[in-house]
PDB file of C-alpha atoms in Angstrom:
ATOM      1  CA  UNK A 210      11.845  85.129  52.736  1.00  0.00           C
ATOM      2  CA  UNK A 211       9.563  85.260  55.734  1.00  0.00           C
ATOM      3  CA  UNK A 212       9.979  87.819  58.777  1.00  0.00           C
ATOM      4  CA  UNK A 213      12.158  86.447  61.144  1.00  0.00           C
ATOM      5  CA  UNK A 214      10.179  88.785  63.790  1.00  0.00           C
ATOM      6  CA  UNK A 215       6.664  86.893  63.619  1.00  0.00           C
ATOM      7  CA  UNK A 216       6.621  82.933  64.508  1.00  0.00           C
ATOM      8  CA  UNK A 217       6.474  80.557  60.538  1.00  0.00           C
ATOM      9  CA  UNK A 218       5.138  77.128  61.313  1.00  0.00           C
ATOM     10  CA  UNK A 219       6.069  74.813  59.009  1.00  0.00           C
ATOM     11  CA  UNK A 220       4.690  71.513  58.235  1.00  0.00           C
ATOM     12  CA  UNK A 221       6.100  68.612  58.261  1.00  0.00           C
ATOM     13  CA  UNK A 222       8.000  67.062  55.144  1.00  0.00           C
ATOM     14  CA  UNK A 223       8.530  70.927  54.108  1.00  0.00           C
ATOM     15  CA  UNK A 224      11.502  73.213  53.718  1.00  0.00           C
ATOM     16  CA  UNK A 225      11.635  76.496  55.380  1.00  0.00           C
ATOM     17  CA  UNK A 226      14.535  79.213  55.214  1.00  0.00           C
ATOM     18  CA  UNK A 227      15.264  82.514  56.423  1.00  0.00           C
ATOM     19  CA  UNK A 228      18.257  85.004  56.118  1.00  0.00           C
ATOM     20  CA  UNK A 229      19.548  86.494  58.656  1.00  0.00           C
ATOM     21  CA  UNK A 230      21.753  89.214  57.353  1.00  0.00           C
ATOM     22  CA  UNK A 231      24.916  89.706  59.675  1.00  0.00           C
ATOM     23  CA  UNK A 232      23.073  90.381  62.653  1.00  0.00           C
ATOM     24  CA  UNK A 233      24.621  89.067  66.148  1.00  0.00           C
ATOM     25  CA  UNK A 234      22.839  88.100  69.428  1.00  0.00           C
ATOM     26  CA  UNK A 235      19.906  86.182  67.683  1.00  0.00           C
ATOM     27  CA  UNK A 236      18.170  83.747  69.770  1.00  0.00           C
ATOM     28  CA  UNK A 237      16.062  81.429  67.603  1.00  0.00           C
ATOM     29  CA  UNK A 238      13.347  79.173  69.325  1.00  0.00           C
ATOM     30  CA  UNK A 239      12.795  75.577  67.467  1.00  0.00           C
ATOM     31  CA  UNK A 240       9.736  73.910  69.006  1.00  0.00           C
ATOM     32  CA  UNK A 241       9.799  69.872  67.254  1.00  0.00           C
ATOM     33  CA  UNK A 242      13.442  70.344  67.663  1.00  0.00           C
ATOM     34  CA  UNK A 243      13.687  66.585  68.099  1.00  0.00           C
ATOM     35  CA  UNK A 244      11.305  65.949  64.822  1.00  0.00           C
ATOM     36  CA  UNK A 245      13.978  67.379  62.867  1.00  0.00           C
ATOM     37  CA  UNK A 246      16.386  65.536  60.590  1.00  0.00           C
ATOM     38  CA  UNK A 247      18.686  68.950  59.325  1.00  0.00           C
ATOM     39  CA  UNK A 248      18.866  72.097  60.292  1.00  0.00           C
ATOM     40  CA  UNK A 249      21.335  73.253  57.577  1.00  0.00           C
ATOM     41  CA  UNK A 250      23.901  75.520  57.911  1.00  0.00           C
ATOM     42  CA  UNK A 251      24.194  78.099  60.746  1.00  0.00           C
ATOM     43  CA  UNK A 252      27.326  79.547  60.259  1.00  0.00           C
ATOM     44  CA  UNK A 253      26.119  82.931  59.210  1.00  0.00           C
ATOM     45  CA  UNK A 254      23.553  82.907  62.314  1.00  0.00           C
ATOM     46  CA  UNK A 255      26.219  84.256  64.881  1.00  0.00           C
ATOM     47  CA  UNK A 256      24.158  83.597  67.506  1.00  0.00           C
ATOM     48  CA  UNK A 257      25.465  83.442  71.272  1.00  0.00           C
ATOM     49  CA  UNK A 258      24.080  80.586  71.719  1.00  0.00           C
ATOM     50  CA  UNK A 259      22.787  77.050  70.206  1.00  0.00           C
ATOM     51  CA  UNK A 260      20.420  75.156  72.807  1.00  0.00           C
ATOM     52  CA  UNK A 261      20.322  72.005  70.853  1.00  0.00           C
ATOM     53  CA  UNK A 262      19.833  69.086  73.708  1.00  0.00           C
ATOM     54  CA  UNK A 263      16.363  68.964  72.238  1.00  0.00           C
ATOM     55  CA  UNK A 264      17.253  68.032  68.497  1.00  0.00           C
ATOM     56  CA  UNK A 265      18.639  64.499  69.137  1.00  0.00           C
ATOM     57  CA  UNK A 266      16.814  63.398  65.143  1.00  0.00           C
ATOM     58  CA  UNK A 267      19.458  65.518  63.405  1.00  0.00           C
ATOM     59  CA  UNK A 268      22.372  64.129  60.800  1.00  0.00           C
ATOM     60  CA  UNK A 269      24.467  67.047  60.555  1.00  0.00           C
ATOM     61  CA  UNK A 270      25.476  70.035  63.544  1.00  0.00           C
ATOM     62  CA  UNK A 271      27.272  73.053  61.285  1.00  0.00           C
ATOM     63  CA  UNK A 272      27.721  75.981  62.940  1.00  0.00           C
ATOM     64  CA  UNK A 273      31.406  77.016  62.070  1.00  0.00           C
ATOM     65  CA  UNK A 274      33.468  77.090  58.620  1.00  0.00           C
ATOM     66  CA  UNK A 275      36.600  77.902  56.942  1.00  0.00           C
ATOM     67  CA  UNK A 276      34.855  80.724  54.753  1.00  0.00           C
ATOM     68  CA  UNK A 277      32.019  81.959  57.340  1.00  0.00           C
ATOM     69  CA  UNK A 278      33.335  81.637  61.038  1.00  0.00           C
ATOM     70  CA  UNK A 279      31.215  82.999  63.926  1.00  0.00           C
ATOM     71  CA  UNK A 280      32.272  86.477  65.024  1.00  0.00           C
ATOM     72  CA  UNK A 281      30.901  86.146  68.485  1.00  0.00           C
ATOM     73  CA  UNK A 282      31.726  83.579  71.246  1.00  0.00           C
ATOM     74  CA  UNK A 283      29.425  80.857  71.067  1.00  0.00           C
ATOM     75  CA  UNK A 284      27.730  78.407  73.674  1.00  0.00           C
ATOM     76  CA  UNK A 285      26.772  75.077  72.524  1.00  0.00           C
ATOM     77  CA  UNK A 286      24.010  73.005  74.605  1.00  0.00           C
ATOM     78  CA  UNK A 287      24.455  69.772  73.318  1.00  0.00           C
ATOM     79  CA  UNK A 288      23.541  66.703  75.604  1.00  0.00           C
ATOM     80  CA  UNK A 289      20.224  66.619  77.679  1.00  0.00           C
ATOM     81  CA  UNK A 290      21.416  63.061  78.256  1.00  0.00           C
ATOM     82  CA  UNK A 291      19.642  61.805  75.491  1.00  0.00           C
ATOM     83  CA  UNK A 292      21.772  60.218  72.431  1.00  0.00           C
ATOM     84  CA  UNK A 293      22.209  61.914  69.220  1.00  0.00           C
ATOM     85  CA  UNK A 294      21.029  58.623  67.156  1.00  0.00           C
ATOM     86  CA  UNK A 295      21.211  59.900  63.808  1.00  0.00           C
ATOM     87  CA  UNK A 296      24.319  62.652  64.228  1.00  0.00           C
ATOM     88  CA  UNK A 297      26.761  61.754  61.604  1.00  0.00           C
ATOM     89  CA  UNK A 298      28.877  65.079  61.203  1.00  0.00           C
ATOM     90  CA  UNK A 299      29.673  67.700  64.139  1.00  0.00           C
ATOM     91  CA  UNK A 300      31.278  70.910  62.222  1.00  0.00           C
ATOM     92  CA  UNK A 301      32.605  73.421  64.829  1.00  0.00           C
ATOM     93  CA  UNK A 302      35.373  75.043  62.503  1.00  0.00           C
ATOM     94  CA  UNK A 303      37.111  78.411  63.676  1.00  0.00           C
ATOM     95  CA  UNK A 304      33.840  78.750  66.831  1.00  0.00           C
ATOM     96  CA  UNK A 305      34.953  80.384  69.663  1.00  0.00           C
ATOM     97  CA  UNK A 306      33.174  78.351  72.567  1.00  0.00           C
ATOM     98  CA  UNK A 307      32.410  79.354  75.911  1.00  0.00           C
ATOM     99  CA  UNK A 308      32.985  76.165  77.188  1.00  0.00           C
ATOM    100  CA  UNK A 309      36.328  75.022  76.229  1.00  0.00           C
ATOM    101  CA  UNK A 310      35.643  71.268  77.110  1.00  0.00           C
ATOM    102  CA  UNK A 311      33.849  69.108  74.512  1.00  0.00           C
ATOM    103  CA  UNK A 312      32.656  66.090  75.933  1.00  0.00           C
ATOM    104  CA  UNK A 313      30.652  63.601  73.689  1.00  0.00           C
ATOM    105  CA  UNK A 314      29.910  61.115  76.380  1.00  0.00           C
ATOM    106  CA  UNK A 315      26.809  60.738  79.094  1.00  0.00           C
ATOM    107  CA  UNK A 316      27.024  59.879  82.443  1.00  0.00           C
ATOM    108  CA  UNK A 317      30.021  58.050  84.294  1.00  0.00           C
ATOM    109  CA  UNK A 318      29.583  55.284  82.888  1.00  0.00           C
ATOM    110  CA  UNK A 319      30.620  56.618  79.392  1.00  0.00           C
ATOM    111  CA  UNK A 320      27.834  56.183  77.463  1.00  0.00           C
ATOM    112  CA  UNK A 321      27.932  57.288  73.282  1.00  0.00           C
ATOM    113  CA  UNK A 322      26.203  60.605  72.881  1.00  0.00           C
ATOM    114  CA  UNK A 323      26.632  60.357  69.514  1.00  0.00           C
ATOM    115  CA  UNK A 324      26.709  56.773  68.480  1.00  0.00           C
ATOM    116  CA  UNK A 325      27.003  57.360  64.822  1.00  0.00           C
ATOM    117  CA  UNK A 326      29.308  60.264  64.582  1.00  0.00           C
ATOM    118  CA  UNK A 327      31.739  60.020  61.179  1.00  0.00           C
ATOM    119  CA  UNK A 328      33.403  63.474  60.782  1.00  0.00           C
ATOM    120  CA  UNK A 329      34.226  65.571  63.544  1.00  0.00           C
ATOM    121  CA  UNK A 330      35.224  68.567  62.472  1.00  0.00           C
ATOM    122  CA  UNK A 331      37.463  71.136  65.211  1.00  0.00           C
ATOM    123  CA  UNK A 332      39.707  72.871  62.960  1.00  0.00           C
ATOM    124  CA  UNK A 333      40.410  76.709  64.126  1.00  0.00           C
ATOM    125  CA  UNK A 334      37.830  76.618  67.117  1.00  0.00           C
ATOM    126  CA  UNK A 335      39.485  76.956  71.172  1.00  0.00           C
ATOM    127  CA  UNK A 336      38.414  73.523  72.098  1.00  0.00           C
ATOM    128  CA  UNK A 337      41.119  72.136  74.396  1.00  0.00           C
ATOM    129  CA  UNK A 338      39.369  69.411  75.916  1.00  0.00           C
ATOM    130  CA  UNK A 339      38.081  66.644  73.657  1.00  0.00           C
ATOM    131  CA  UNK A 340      36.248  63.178  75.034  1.00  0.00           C
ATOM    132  CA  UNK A 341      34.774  60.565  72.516  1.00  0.00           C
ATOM    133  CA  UNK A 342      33.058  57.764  73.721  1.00  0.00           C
ATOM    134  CA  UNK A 343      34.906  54.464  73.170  1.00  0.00           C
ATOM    135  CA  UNK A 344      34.108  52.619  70.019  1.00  0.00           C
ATOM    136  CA  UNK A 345      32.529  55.727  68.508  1.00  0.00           C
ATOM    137  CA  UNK A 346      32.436  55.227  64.418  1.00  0.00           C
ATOM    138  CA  UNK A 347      34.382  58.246  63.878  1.00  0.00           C
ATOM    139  CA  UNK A 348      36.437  58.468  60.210  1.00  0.00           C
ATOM    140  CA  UNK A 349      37.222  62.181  59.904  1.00  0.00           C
ATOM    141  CA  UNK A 350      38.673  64.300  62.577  1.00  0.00           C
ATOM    142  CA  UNK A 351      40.467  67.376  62.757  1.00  0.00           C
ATOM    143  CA  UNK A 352      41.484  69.356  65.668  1.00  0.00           C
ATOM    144  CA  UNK A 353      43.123  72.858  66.886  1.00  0.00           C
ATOM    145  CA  UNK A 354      45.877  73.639  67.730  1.00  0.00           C
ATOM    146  CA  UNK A 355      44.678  74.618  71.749  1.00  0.00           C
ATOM    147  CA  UNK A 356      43.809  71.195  71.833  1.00  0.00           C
ATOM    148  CA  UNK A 357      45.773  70.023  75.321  1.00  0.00           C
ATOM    149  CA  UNK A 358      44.111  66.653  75.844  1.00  0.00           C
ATOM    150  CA  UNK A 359      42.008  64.060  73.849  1.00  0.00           C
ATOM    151  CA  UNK A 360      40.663  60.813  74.521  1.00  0.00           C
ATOM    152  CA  UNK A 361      40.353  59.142  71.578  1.00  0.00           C
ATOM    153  CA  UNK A 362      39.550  55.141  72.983  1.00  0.00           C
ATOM    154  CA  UNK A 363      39.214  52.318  70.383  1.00  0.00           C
ATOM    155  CA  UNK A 364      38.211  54.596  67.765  1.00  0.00           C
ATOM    156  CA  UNK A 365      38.358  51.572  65.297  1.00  0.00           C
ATOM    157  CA  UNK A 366      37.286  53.234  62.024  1.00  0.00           C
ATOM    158  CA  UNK A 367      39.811  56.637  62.622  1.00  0.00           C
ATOM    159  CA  UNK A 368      41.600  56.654  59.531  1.00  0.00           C
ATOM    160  CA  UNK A 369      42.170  60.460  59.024  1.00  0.00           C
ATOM    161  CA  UNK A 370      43.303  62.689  62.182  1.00  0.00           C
ATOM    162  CA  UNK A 371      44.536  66.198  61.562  1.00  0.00           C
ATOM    163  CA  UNK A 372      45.960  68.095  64.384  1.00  0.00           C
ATOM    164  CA  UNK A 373      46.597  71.944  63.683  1.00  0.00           C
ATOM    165  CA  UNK A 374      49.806  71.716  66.153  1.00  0.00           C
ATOM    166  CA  UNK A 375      51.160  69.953  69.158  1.00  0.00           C
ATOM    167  CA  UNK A 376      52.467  72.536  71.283  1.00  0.00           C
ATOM    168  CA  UNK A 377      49.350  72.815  73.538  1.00  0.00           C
ATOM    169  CA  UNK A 378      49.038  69.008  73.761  1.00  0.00           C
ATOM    170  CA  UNK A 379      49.829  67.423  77.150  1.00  0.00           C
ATOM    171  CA  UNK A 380      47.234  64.433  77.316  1.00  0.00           C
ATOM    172  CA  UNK A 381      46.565  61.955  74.361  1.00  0.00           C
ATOM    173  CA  UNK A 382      44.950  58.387  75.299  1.00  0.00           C
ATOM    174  CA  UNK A 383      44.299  55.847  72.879  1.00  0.00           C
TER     175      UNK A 383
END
């Protein structure tokens, strides 16, 4: 495993990884962010914060799960108002955001941030605040219990929502 203290370039079409060990406030610097197609999982990175507005190429965003949840509050840069083409599954499960608002939509005019988004995954995290863009291609979502409002408009392929519990809910739209 290489040093996670000196800069690895890696070419392209290869796979690089690196433990971590359970260390907290590690900032990791991608450059080619937006060259890259996975990241894998970064659930046991506990880092304060993921700036990915940069890495608009990837298929899958995991950075919380049911058996390795962040232990430190989290901020998640998503959106640098470019669309997340290729983003097909968003885990966030038990993450502890700074930002309780999660807002998958650019600009006021409501434009897709992620356009191909299938599994949403909120389960255990504080997210109260929840917007998908209308006709996103969602299948799979699941969401906390602190969720208090969603807007979930003409979500035509939504065939399995999960809601943790209703007693923070005040705002659904459909």
């Amino acid at each position: 495993v290489p040093s996670i203290k000196s800069p690895t370039k890696v070419q392209a079409g290869t796979m690089w990884s690196c433990s971590y060990g359970p260390s907290t406030n590690l900032n990791t610097y991608i450059y080619g962010a937006s060259h890259l197609l996975q990241l894998g999982d970064l659930s046991l990175c506990n880092s304060t914060e993921y700036s990915l507005s940069n890495a608009t190429n990837l298929t899958t965003i995991k950075i919380g799960d049911e058996v390795h949840p962040p232990i430190v509050t989290t901020r998640l840069n998503l959106s640098n108002n470019i669309p997340y083409k290729n983003l097909r599954t968003l885990d966030l499960t038990k993450t502890k955001l700074v930002d309780t608002n999660l807002s998958l939509v650019v600009g006021d005019d409501r434009h897709n941030l992620t356009p191909a988004l299938e599994t949403l995954k909120l389960a255990g995290s504080n997210i109260e605040y929840l917007t998908l863009a209308p006709f996103t291609p969602i299948v799979n979502l699941s969401l906390p219990s602190s969720i208090r409002k969603i807007e979930l408009v003409n979500l035509l392929n939504l065939k399995n929502l999960t809601i943790e519990g209703y007693d923070n809910l005040e705002n659904v739209e459909i």
